[in-house]
Amino acid sequence: MPTMEIQIPNTPRAEEIKVLANDAFKAHKYSQAIDLYTQAIELNRENAVYWANRAFAHTKLEEYGSAIQDASTAIEIDPKRGAAYLAMGKFRDALKDFQMVKKICPNDPDAAKKLKECEKAVMKLKFEEAIAVPHSQRRSIADSIDFHSIDVEPQYTGARIEGDVVTLDFVKKMMDDFKNQKFLHRRYAFQIVLQTRDMLRALPSLVDVSIQDGKHFTVCGDVHGQFYDLLNIFELNGFPSEDNPYLFNGDFVDRGSFSVEVILTLFAFKCISPSAIHLSRGNHESKSMNKIYGFEGEVRSKLSETFVELFAEVFCCLPLAHVLNEKIFVVHGGLFSVDGVKLSDIKAIDRFCEPPEEDLVVRSHEVKDEGYEIEHDGKLITVFSAPNYCDQMGNKGAFIRFESPDMKPKIVTFSAVPHPDVKPMAYANNFLRISPDACKLSSVVEVEDDTCP
């Protein structure tokens, strides 16, 4: 009879590695923490804390799919899960998990708080579904807005658009006002957003961009509402213009608490010259993410409820991918896992993409310590343009300049700049409005108390 090899968990060594992983987590080195938690798991797969801690580290990097997988394993070992579902806006799934946690841990105050928040969120969803107008009968919110009829009060001293043309002088004045924490009058905000909507609606899902020989083109990654770092990009690389065009590759808003300033600035440059600035849709240009991560609350606070609906509508008009000189494919999250999808499918059918193998792929979506990462023998570049992400990651930001005709990437990195004392996530949903030095998003996927950064 063959003997069965039994693997005995190396618990002491696993605990030693877990301590190192916790230290890495406290230092905001989440990728390193994930690697160390993985080593601990390989030594002892029956400790739910290792799986849960790794899941939480994944959520810090917004790798929610991996977080769900690890949290699912953790709940099989020790029934605790939910934060990843919350982070993705999947309130019904999170509610089921927190109901289970409440039964198992009835005295856990954090679980009780999250359960209550989930119950409220699910009730709100049910109400919205009950009163929702069928999609075929919905009227565009943009069609109901006439910005020309909105009066500008005499006491308003901010930037003004004369007539229907957005000028560079206006945008400079607006950015200066934003820098000093002044708001733009809603008449001009409406004008900028509505004009941008008209331009975006006319674009295909995949946009081909041509860069003439001797000219350059700049690609930026996630900005995430970090307006003062956006100003720094322009300081380092110049304003968007016909001779200095940009592509911002999604995730303009959320997390950072100056998302309104960021999106109005980007849209205003689009109004000045459509070919001077290109915009791709990221995963945070969506209703579900905006409800959770702050943009919706910020828009409601700085503008109005109508703008919440308007931005949601305009975000749906954003292209999903760009091709530069038929050589470089730029998309927010990366390639699809489904085989056989071609660039022509994006143009003709839906929002799917897979470039030929000889294209360079540029994507964003993930924090990188140096602001960028080059992989697959130089065929894949990740660029992230929000330095010191959420005021706690300590990462650099980066952008990429491509020079035509060779289109070789030149990567420029930069550090975060000071901003007013408004914390990230200041407008976020209640269950995500936690201080930067708090490590518990919930009691479900948690790094133990002694690991709080």
Coordinates of C-alpha atoms in Angstrom, one line a residue:
M1 CA 0.0 0.0 0.0
P2 CA 1.5 3.4 -1.0
T3 CA 2.2 5.7 1.9
M4 CA 0.7 9.1 1.9
E5 CA 2.9 12.0 2.6
I6 CA 1.5 14.4 5.3
Q7 CA 2.7 17.9 5.3
I8 CA 3.1 19.2 8.8
P9 CA 2.6 23.0 9.1
N10 CA 5.7 24.9 10.1
T11 CA 3.8 27.2 12.5
P12 CA 6.7 28.9 14.2
R13 CA 8.4 29.9 10.9
A14 CA 5.0 30.9 9.4
E15 CA 4.5 33.2 12.4
E16 CA 7.9 34.8 12.0
I17 CA 7.1 35.5 8.3
K18 CA 3.7 36.9 9.3
V19 CA 5.4 39.4 11.6
L20 CA 7.6 40.5 8.7
A21 CA 4.6 40.8 6.5
N22 CA 2.8 42.9 9.1
D23 CA 5.8 45.2 9.3
A24 CA 5.7 45.6 5.5
F25 CA 2.0 46.4 5.7
K26 CA 2.6 49.0 8.4
A27 CA 5.2 50.6 6.1
H28 CA 2.6 50.6 3.3
K29 CA 4.7 48.2 1.3
Y30 CA 1.6 46.2 0.3
S31 CA 3.1 44.2 -2.6
Q32 CA 5.9 43.1 -0.3
A33 CA 3.4 42.2 2.4
I34 CA 1.5 40.1 -0.1
D35 CA 4.6 38.1 -1.0
L36 CA 5.4 37.5 2.7
Y37 CA 1.9 36.5 3.6
T38 CA 2.1 34.1 0.6
Q39 CA 5.2 32.5 2.2
A40 CA 3.4 32.2 5.5
I41 CA 0.4 30.5 3.8
E42 CA 2.7 28.0 2.1
L43 CA 4.0 27.0 5.5
N44 CA 0.6 26.9 7.2
R45 CA -2.5 26.9 5.0
E46 CA -4.9 26.5 7.9
N47 CA -4.4 29.8 9.6
A48 CA -7.2 32.1 8.4
V49 CA -5.4 35.2 9.6
Y50 CA -2.8 34.8 6.9
W51 CA -5.4 34.6 4.2
A52 CA -7.4 37.4 5.6
N53 CA -4.4 39.7 6.0
R54 CA -3.3 39.0 2.4
A55 CA -6.9 39.8 1.3
F56 CA -6.7 43.1 3.1
A57 CA -3.3 43.9 1.5
H58 CA -4.9 43.1 -1.9
T59 CA -7.7 45.6 -1.1
K60 CA -5.1 48.3 -0.4
L61 CA -3.8 47.8 -4.0
E62 CA -7.4 47.6 -5.2
E63 CA -6.9 44.0 -6.4
Y64 CA -10.4 43.1 -5.3
G65 CA -10.7 39.9 -7.3
S66 CA -7.7 38.5 -5.4
A67 CA -9.1 39.9 -2.2
I68 CA -12.3 38.0 -2.7
Q69 CA -10.5 34.7 -3.4
D70 CA -8.4 35.0 -0.3
A71 CA -11.3 36.2 1.9
S72 CA -13.4 33.3 0.6
T73 CA -10.6 30.9 1.8
A74 CA -10.4 32.7 5.1
I75 CA -14.1 32.4 5.6
E76 CA -14.0 28.6 5.0
I77 CA -11.3 28.4 7.7
D78 CA -12.8 31.0 10.0
P79 CA -16.0 32.6 8.8
K80 CA -15.1 36.2 8.3
R81 CA -15.4 38.2 5.1
G82 CA -17.0 41.3 3.6
A83 CA -14.6 44.2 3.2
A84 CA -13.7 43.3 -0.4
Y85 CA -17.4 43.1 -1.3
L86 CA -17.9 46.5 0.4
A87 CA -15.0 47.9 -1.5
M88 CA -16.5 46.8 -4.8
G89 CA -20.0 48.1 -3.9
K90 CA -21.5 44.6 -3.8
F91 CA -23.7 45.4 -0.8
R92 CA -25.9 42.4 -1.1
D93 CA -23.0 40.0 -1.0
A94 CA -21.4 41.9 1.8
L95 CA -24.7 41.9 3.7
K96 CA -24.8 38.1 3.7
D97 CA -21.3 37.8 5.0
F98 CA -21.8 40.3 7.8
Q99 CA -25.0 38.6 8.8
M100 CA -23.0 35.4 9.2
V101 CA -20.3 37.2 11.1
K102 CA -22.9 38.7 13.4
K103 CA -24.2 35.3 14.3
I104 CA -20.7 33.9 14.9
C105 CA -19.3 37.0 16.7
P106 CA -22.4 38.8 18.2
N107 CA -20.3 41.1 20.3
D108 CA -18.0 42.4 17.6
P109 CA -18.8 46.1 17.4
D110 CA -17.1 46.7 14.1
A111 CA -19.0 43.8 12.4
A112 CA -22.3 45.2 13.9
K113 CA -21.5 48.7 12.4
K114 CA -20.7 47.3 9.0
L115 CA -23.8 45.2 9.1
K116 CA -25.9 48.2 9.8
E117 CA -24.3 50.2 7.0
C118 CA -24.9 47.3 4.6
E119 CA -28.5 47.0 5.6
K120 CA -29.0 50.7 4.9
A121 CA -27.2 50.4 1.5
V122 CA -29.3 47.4 0.4
M123 CA -32.5 49.1 1.5
K124 CA -31.5 52.2 -0.6
L125 CA -30.8 50.0 -3.6
K126 CA -34.2 48.3 -3.3
F127 CA -35.9 51.7 -3.1
E128 CA -34.0 53.1 -6.1
E129 CA -34.8 49.9 -8.1
A130 CA -38.5 50.3 -7.2
I131 CA -38.8 53.8 -8.4
A132 CA -36.4 53.6 -11.3
V133 CA -37.6 54.5 -14.7
P134 CA -37.2 51.8 -17.4
H135 CA -34.0 52.3 -19.4
S136 CA -35.9 52.8 -22.6
Q137 CA -37.9 55.6 -21.1
R138 CA -35.1 57.5 -19.4
R139 CA -34.3 61.0 -20.5
S140 CA -30.8 62.4 -20.6
I141 CA -30.2 64.7 -17.7
A142 CA -28.1 66.8 -20.0
D143 CA -31.1 67.5 -22.2
S144 CA -32.8 69.2 -19.3
I145 CA -30.0 71.7 -18.6
D146 CA -29.8 75.1 -20.1
F147 CA -26.7 76.7 -18.7
H148 CA -27.4 79.9 -20.6
S149 CA -30.4 80.6 -18.4
I150 CA -28.4 80.4 -15.2
D151 CA -27.5 83.9 -13.8
V152 CA -24.1 84.6 -12.3
E153 CA -24.4 86.7 -9.2
P154 CA -22.7 90.1 -9.2
Q155 CA -20.6 89.2 -6.2
Y156 CA -19.0 86.2 -7.9
T157 CA -15.3 87.0 -8.4
G158 CA -14.2 83.7 -9.9
A159 CA -13.3 82.6 -13.4
R160 CA -15.8 83.5 -16.1
I161 CA -16.4 82.1 -19.6
E162 CA -17.2 84.9 -22.1
G163 CA -19.8 83.5 -24.5
D164 CA -19.5 79.8 -25.5
V165 CA -15.7 79.5 -26.0
V166 CA -13.5 78.1 -23.2
T167 CA -10.1 79.9 -23.4
L168 CA -6.7 79.1 -21.8
D169 CA -6.9 82.4 -19.8
F170 CA -10.2 81.1 -18.3
V171 CA -8.7 77.7 -17.4
K172 CA -5.6 79.3 -15.9
K173 CA -7.8 81.6 -13.7
M174 CA -10.0 78.6 -12.8
M175 CA -7.0 76.5 -11.8
D176 CA -5.7 79.4 -9.7
D177 CA -9.1 79.7 -8.0
F178 CA -9.1 75.9 -7.3
K179 CA -5.6 76.1 -5.9
N180 CA -6.9 78.7 -3.4
Q181 CA -9.9 76.4 -2.6
K182 CA -12.4 78.6 -4.4
F183 CA -15.3 77.0 -6.4
L184 CA -16.3 77.5 -10.0
H185 CA -19.8 78.9 -10.6
R186 CA -22.2 76.2 -11.6
R187 CA -23.1 78.0 -14.8
Y188 CA -19.6 77.5 -16.1
A189 CA -19.2 74.1 -14.6
F190 CA -22.4 73.0 -16.5
Q191 CA -21.0 74.6 -19.7
I192 CA -17.7 72.7 -19.4
V193 CA -19.3 69.3 -18.7
L194 CA -22.0 69.6 -21.3
Q195 CA -19.5 70.7 -24.0
T196 CA -17.2 67.8 -23.1
R197 CA -20.1 65.4 -23.3
D198 CA -20.9 66.4 -26.8
M199 CA -17.3 65.8 -27.9
L200 CA -17.0 62.5 -26.1
R201 CA -20.3 61.2 -27.5
A202 CA -18.9 61.6 -31.0
L203 CA -15.9 59.4 -30.3
P204 CA -15.6 55.6 -30.9
S205 CA -14.8 53.2 -28.1
L206 CA -11.3 52.9 -29.4
V207 CA -9.6 56.1 -30.5
D208 CA -6.7 56.2 -33.0
V209 CA -4.3 59.0 -32.3
S210 CA -1.7 60.1 -34.8
I211 CA 1.5 61.8 -33.7
Q212 CA 3.5 63.6 -36.4
D213 CA 7.2 63.0 -36.8
G214 CA 9.2 65.2 -34.5
K215 CA 6.3 65.6 -32.1
H216 CA 5.7 64.1 -28.7
F217 CA 2.8 62.7 -26.8
T218 CA 2.4 62.2 -23.0
V219 CA 0.5 59.5 -21.2
C220 CA -0.6 59.9 -17.6
G221 CA -2.0 57.2 -15.3
D222 CA -4.4 57.5 -12.4
V223 CA -4.7 60.9 -10.8
H224 CA -7.5 60.0 -8.3
G225 CA -8.6 63.5 -7.3
Q226 CA -5.0 64.7 -6.4
F227 CA -5.5 68.1 -8.0
Y228 CA -2.3 69.6 -6.6
D229 CA -0.2 66.8 -8.1
L230 CA -2.0 67.3 -11.4
L231 CA -0.9 71.0 -11.3
N232 CA 2.6 69.7 -10.7
I233 CA 2.4 67.5 -13.8
F234 CA 1.6 70.5 -15.9
E235 CA 4.4 72.4 -14.2
L236 CA 6.9 69.7 -15.1
N237 CA 5.5 68.9 -18.6
G238 CA 3.5 72.0 -19.7
F239 CA -0.2 72.5 -20.3
P240 CA -2.1 70.4 -22.7
S241 CA -2.1 71.9 -26.2
E242 CA -1.9 71.0 -29.9
D243 CA 1.9 70.8 -29.6
N244 CA 1.8 69.2 -26.2
P245 CA -1.0 66.6 -26.2
Y246 CA -1.9 64.3 -23.3
L247 CA -3.8 61.1 -22.6
F248 CA -5.1 60.6 -19.1
N249 CA -5.7 56.9 -18.8
G250 CA -8.7 56.7 -16.4
D251 CA -9.4 57.0 -12.7
F252 CA -9.4 60.8 -12.6
V253 CA -11.7 60.9 -9.5
D254 CA -12.4 59.2 -6.2
R255 CA -10.2 58.8 -3.1
G256 CA -8.5 62.2 -3.4
S257 CA -10.7 64.9 -2.1
F258 CA -10.2 67.4 -5.0
S259 CA -11.8 65.2 -7.7
V260 CA -14.2 68.0 -8.8
E261 CA -11.2 70.3 -9.4
V262 CA -9.4 67.5 -11.4
I263 CA -12.3 66.6 -13.6
L264 CA -13.3 70.1 -14.4
T265 CA -9.7 71.0 -15.3
L266 CA -9.3 68.0 -17.6
F267 CA -12.7 68.7 -19.2
A268 CA -11.9 72.4 -19.6
F269 CA -8.7 71.6 -21.5
K270 CA -10.8 69.2 -23.7
C271 CA -13.1 72.1 -24.5
I272 CA -10.1 74.3 -25.5
S273 CA -8.8 71.8 -27.9
P274 CA -10.2 68.3 -28.3
S275 CA -7.0 66.9 -29.7
A276 CA -4.9 68.5 -27.0
I277 CA -6.2 66.1 -24.3
H278 CA -7.6 62.6 -24.6
L279 CA -9.4 60.8 -21.8
S280 CA -10.0 57.1 -21.2
R281 CA -12.5 55.6 -18.8
G282 CA -11.3 53.9 -15.7
N283 CA -13.0 51.7 -13.2
H284 CA -13.6 54.7 -11.0
E285 CA -15.6 56.5 -13.7
S286 CA -18.7 54.7 -12.6
K287 CA -21.7 55.2 -10.4
S288 CA -21.0 52.3 -8.0
M289 CA -17.4 53.4 -7.3
N290 CA -18.3 57.1 -7.1
K291 CA -20.9 56.3 -4.4
I292 CA -18.3 54.6 -2.2
Y293 CA -15.0 56.4 -2.8
G294 CA -16.0 60.0 -2.5
F295 CA -16.7 61.6 -5.8
E296 CA -20.5 61.5 -5.5
G297 CA -20.3 63.1 -2.1
E298 CA -17.8 65.7 -3.2
V299 CA -19.9 66.6 -6.2
R300 CA -23.0 67.0 -4.1
S301 CA -21.1 69.1 -1.6
K302 CA -19.3 71.4 -4.1
L303 CA -21.8 71.5 -6.9
S304 CA -25.3 69.9 -6.7
E305 CA -27.3 66.7 -7.0
T306 CA -27.9 67.4 -10.7
F307 CA -24.2 67.2 -11.3
V308 CA -24.0 63.8 -9.8
E309 CA -26.4 62.5 -12.5
L310 CA -24.6 64.5 -15.2
F311 CA -21.2 63.2 -14.4
A312 CA -22.5 59.7 -14.3
E313 CA -23.9 60.2 -17.8
V314 CA -20.8 61.8 -19.2
F315 CA -18.5 59.1 -17.8
C316 CA -20.5 56.6 -19.9
C317 CA -19.4 58.5 -23.0
L318 CA -15.7 58.1 -22.3
P319 CA -13.7 56.0 -24.8
L320 CA -12.1 52.8 -23.3
A321 CA -8.9 52.6 -25.2
H322 CA -6.5 54.5 -27.5
V323 CA -3.9 53.4 -30.1
L324 CA -1.0 55.7 -30.7
N325 CA 0.6 55.7 -34.2
E326 CA -0.6 52.1 -34.6
K327 CA 2.1 51.0 -32.3
I328 CA 1.0 51.6 -28.7
F329 CA -2.2 50.3 -27.2
V330 CA -3.3 52.3 -24.1
V331 CA -6.1 51.0 -21.8
H332 CA -6.8 51.6 -18.1
G333 CA -6.9 48.1 -16.6
G334 CA -5.1 45.9 -19.1
L335 CA -6.0 43.2 -21.6
F336 CA -9.0 41.0 -21.5
S337 CA -8.7 37.4 -20.3
V338 CA -11.0 36.3 -23.1
D339 CA -9.0 35.2 -26.2
G340 CA -9.8 36.3 -29.7
V341 CA -10.9 39.8 -29.0
K342 CA -9.5 42.3 -31.5
L343 CA -9.1 46.0 -31.8
S344 CA -11.8 46.1 -34.5
D345 CA -14.2 44.5 -32.0
I346 CA -13.9 47.6 -29.8
K347 CA -14.7 49.9 -32.6
A348 CA -17.6 47.8 -34.0
I349 CA -19.2 45.9 -31.2
D350 CA -18.4 46.6 -27.6
R351 CA -15.9 47.6 -24.9
F352 CA -13.5 44.7 -25.4
C353 CA -9.9 44.8 -26.4
E354 CA -6.8 42.8 -27.4
P355 CA -4.1 44.3 -29.5
P356 CA -1.7 42.4 -31.8
E357 CA 1.3 40.9 -30.1
E358 CA 3.7 43.4 -31.6
D359 CA 2.0 46.4 -29.9
L360 CA 3.4 48.0 -26.7
V361 CA 0.7 48.0 -24.1
V362 CA 0.4 50.8 -21.6
R363 CA -2.0 50.5 -18.7
S364 CA -2.6 52.1 -15.3
H365 CA -4.9 51.1 -12.4
E366 CA -2.2 49.9 -9.9
V367 CA 0.0 51.8 -7.5
K368 CA 3.7 51.3 -8.2
D369 CA 6.4 52.4 -5.9
E370 CA 8.3 54.3 -8.6
G371 CA 5.2 55.5 -10.4
Y372 CA 5.7 52.9 -13.1
E373 CA 6.7 49.3 -13.8
I374 CA 8.0 47.7 -17.0
E375 CA 7.2 44.0 -17.6
H376 CA 7.2 41.3 -20.3
D377 CA 10.5 42.3 -21.9
G378 CA 9.4 45.9 -22.2
K379 CA 6.1 45.2 -23.9
L380 CA 3.9 46.2 -20.9
I381 CA 4.3 49.4 -18.9
T382 CA 2.1 50.3 -16.0
V383 CA 2.0 54.1 -15.2
F384 CA 0.4 55.6 -12.1
S385 CA 0.3 59.4 -11.7
A386 CA -0.9 59.9 -8.1
P387 CA 2.2 60.2 -5.9
N388 CA 1.9 59.4 -2.2
Y389 CA -1.4 57.8 -3.0
C390 CA -4.1 58.6 -0.4
D391 CA -1.4 60.5 1.5
Q392 CA 0.1 57.3 2.9
M393 CA 1.6 55.0 0.2
G394 CA 4.8 56.9 -0.2
N395 CA 5.0 56.1 -3.9
K396 CA 6.3 58.3 -6.7
G397 CA 4.1 59.4 -9.6
A398 CA 5.1 59.1 -13.3
F399 CA 4.1 60.0 -16.8
I400 CA 5.4 58.7 -20.1
R401 CA 6.5 60.8 -23.1
F402 CA 6.6 59.2 -26.5
E403 CA 8.6 60.8 -29.3
S404 CA 7.5 60.2 -32.9
P405 CA 8.4 58.4 -35.1
D406 CA 10.2 55.8 -33.0
M407 CA 7.7 56.2 -30.1
K408 CA 10.2 55.0 -27.5
P409 CA 8.9 55.6 -24.0
K410 CA 10.7 58.2 -21.8
I411 CA 9.4 57.9 -18.3
V412 CA 9.4 60.9 -16.0
T413 CA 8.9 60.4 -12.2
F414 CA 7.9 62.9 -9.6
S415 CA 7.1 63.2 -5.9
A416 CA 4.0 64.4 -4.2
V417 CA 3.5 68.1 -3.5
P418 CA 1.8 69.7 -0.5
H419 CA -1.9 70.3 -0.6
P420 CA -4.5 71.8 1.8
D421 CA -5.3 69.9 4.9
V422 CA -8.2 68.0 3.5
K423 CA -7.8 64.3 4.0
P424 CA -8.3 61.7 1.3
M425 CA -11.7 60.0 1.3
A426 CA -13.2 63.1 3.1
Y427 CA -16.4 62.6 1.1
A428 CA -16.4 58.8 1.0
N429 CA -19.2 56.5 2.2
N430 CA -19.4 56.1 6.0
F431 CA -17.9 52.6 6.1
L432 CA -14.8 53.8 4.2
R433 CA -14.3 57.1 6.0
I434 CA -11.4 55.8 8.1
S435 CA -8.2 57.7 9.1
P436 CA -5.0 56.9 7.3
D437 CA -3.6 55.3 10.4
A438 CA -6.4 52.8 10.8
C439 CA -5.9 49.4 9.3
K440 CA -9.3 47.9 9.9
L441 CA -11.7 48.3 7.0
S442 CA -13.8 45.8 8.9
S443 CA -13.4 42.9 11.3
V444 CA -13.9 40.6 8.3
V445 CA -10.7 41.1 6.3
E446 CA -8.3 42.5 8.9
V447 CA -4.7 42.9 9.8
E448 CA -4.5 42.3 13.5
D449 CA -4.5 45.2 15.9
D450 CA -0.7 45.2 16.4
T451 CA -0.2 45.8 12.6
C452 CA -2.0 49.1 12.3
P453 CA 0.3 51.4 10.3

